[in-house]
XYZ file of C-alpha atoms in Angstrom:
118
model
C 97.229 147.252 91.703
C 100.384 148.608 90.984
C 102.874 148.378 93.548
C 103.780 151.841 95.301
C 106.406 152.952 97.431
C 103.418 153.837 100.095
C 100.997 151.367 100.462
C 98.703 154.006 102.150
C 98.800 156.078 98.570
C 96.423 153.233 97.360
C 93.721 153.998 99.255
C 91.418 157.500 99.989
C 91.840 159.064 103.036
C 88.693 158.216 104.044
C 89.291 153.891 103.099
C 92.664 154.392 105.263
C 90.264 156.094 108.650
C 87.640 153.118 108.087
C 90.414 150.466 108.017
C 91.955 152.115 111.283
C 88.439 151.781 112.860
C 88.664 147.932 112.037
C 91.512 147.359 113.056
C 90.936 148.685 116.735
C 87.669 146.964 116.829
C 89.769 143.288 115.836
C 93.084 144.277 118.164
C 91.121 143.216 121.630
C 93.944 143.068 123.464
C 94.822 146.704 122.634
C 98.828 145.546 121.493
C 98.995 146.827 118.055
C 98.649 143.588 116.811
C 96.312 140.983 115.506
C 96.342 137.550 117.128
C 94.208 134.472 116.741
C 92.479 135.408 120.202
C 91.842 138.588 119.126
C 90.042 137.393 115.905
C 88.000 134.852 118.109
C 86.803 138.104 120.415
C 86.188 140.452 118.045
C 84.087 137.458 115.227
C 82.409 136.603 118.536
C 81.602 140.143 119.936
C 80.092 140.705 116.208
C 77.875 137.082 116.034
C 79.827 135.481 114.165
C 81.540 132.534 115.587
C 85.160 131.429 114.714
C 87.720 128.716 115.626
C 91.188 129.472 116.496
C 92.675 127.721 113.344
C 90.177 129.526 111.437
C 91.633 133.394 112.892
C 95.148 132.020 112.182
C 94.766 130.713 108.451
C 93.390 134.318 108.214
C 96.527 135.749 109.856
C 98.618 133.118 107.915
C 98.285 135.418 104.881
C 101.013 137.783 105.686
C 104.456 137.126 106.814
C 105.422 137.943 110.334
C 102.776 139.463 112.861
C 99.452 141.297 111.807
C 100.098 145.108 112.469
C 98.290 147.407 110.927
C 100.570 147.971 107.956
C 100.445 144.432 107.244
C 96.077 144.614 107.355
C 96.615 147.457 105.010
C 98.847 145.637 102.605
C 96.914 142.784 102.806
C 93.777 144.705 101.338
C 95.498 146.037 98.442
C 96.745 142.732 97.513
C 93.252 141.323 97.870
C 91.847 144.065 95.939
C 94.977 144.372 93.067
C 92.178 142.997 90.152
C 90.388 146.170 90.654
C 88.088 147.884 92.695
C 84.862 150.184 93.153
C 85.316 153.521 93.946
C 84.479 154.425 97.997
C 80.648 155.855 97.823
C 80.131 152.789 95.353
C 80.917 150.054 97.689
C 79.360 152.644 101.027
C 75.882 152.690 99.072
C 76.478 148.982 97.938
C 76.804 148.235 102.380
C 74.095 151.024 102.871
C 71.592 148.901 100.607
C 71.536 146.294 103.128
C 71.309 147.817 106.791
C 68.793 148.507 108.769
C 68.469 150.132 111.826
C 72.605 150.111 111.747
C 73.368 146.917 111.150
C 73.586 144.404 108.011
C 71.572 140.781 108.428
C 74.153 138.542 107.676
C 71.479 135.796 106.173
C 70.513 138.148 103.910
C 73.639 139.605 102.858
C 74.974 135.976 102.245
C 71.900 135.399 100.216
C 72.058 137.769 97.730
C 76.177 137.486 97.374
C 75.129 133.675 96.571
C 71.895 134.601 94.178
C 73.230 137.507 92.512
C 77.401 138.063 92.695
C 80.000 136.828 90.801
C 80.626 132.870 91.469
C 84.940 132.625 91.476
């Protein structure tokens, strides 16, 4: 992804609102910024259970604290090889909820069975 003077001009208006969603749901603590704890609580409060070391290699990918600028930038630079257009990946989620939520067994299956091994 080409590198732009905005990093919010990489993604739809619509990508930006869902990431701000996100990001309150992971900032716990309400500070503006992501901490190890705040990983833990928010993994946890979702099923999903993590260790502290595990929330801070995660926040060990930017430099300097996790703010929501940072989250964003840290997207695009995941994403820079490419990436699906927003109903694409929506209807690509959509496939596997039910009743509002995704089984994560399931999900993890068919990422194994049928995605692209890297």
């Amino acid at each position: 992804m080409p590198k732009k003077a905005n990093i919010f001009e990489s993604f739809s208006h619509s990508a930006i609102q869902q990431f701000k969603e996100a990001f309150g749901i992971m900032d716990t603590d309400k500070d503006g910024l992501l901490s190890s704890s705040d990983l833990v609580a928010a993994f946890t409060a979702h099923g999903k259970n993590i260790g502290g070391g595990e929330a801070q290699a995660m926040l060990d990918e930017v430099d300097g604290p996790m703010n929501f600028t940072q989250m964003v930038t840290l997207f695009a630079s995941k994403m820079a090889g490419g990436s699906d257009d927003d109903d694409v990946i929506l209807a690509s989620f959509e496939a596997f909820e039910m009743d509002g939520k995704i089984d994560a067994e399931a999900f993890r299956h068919s990422l194994m069975t049928f995605g692209n091994k890297f």
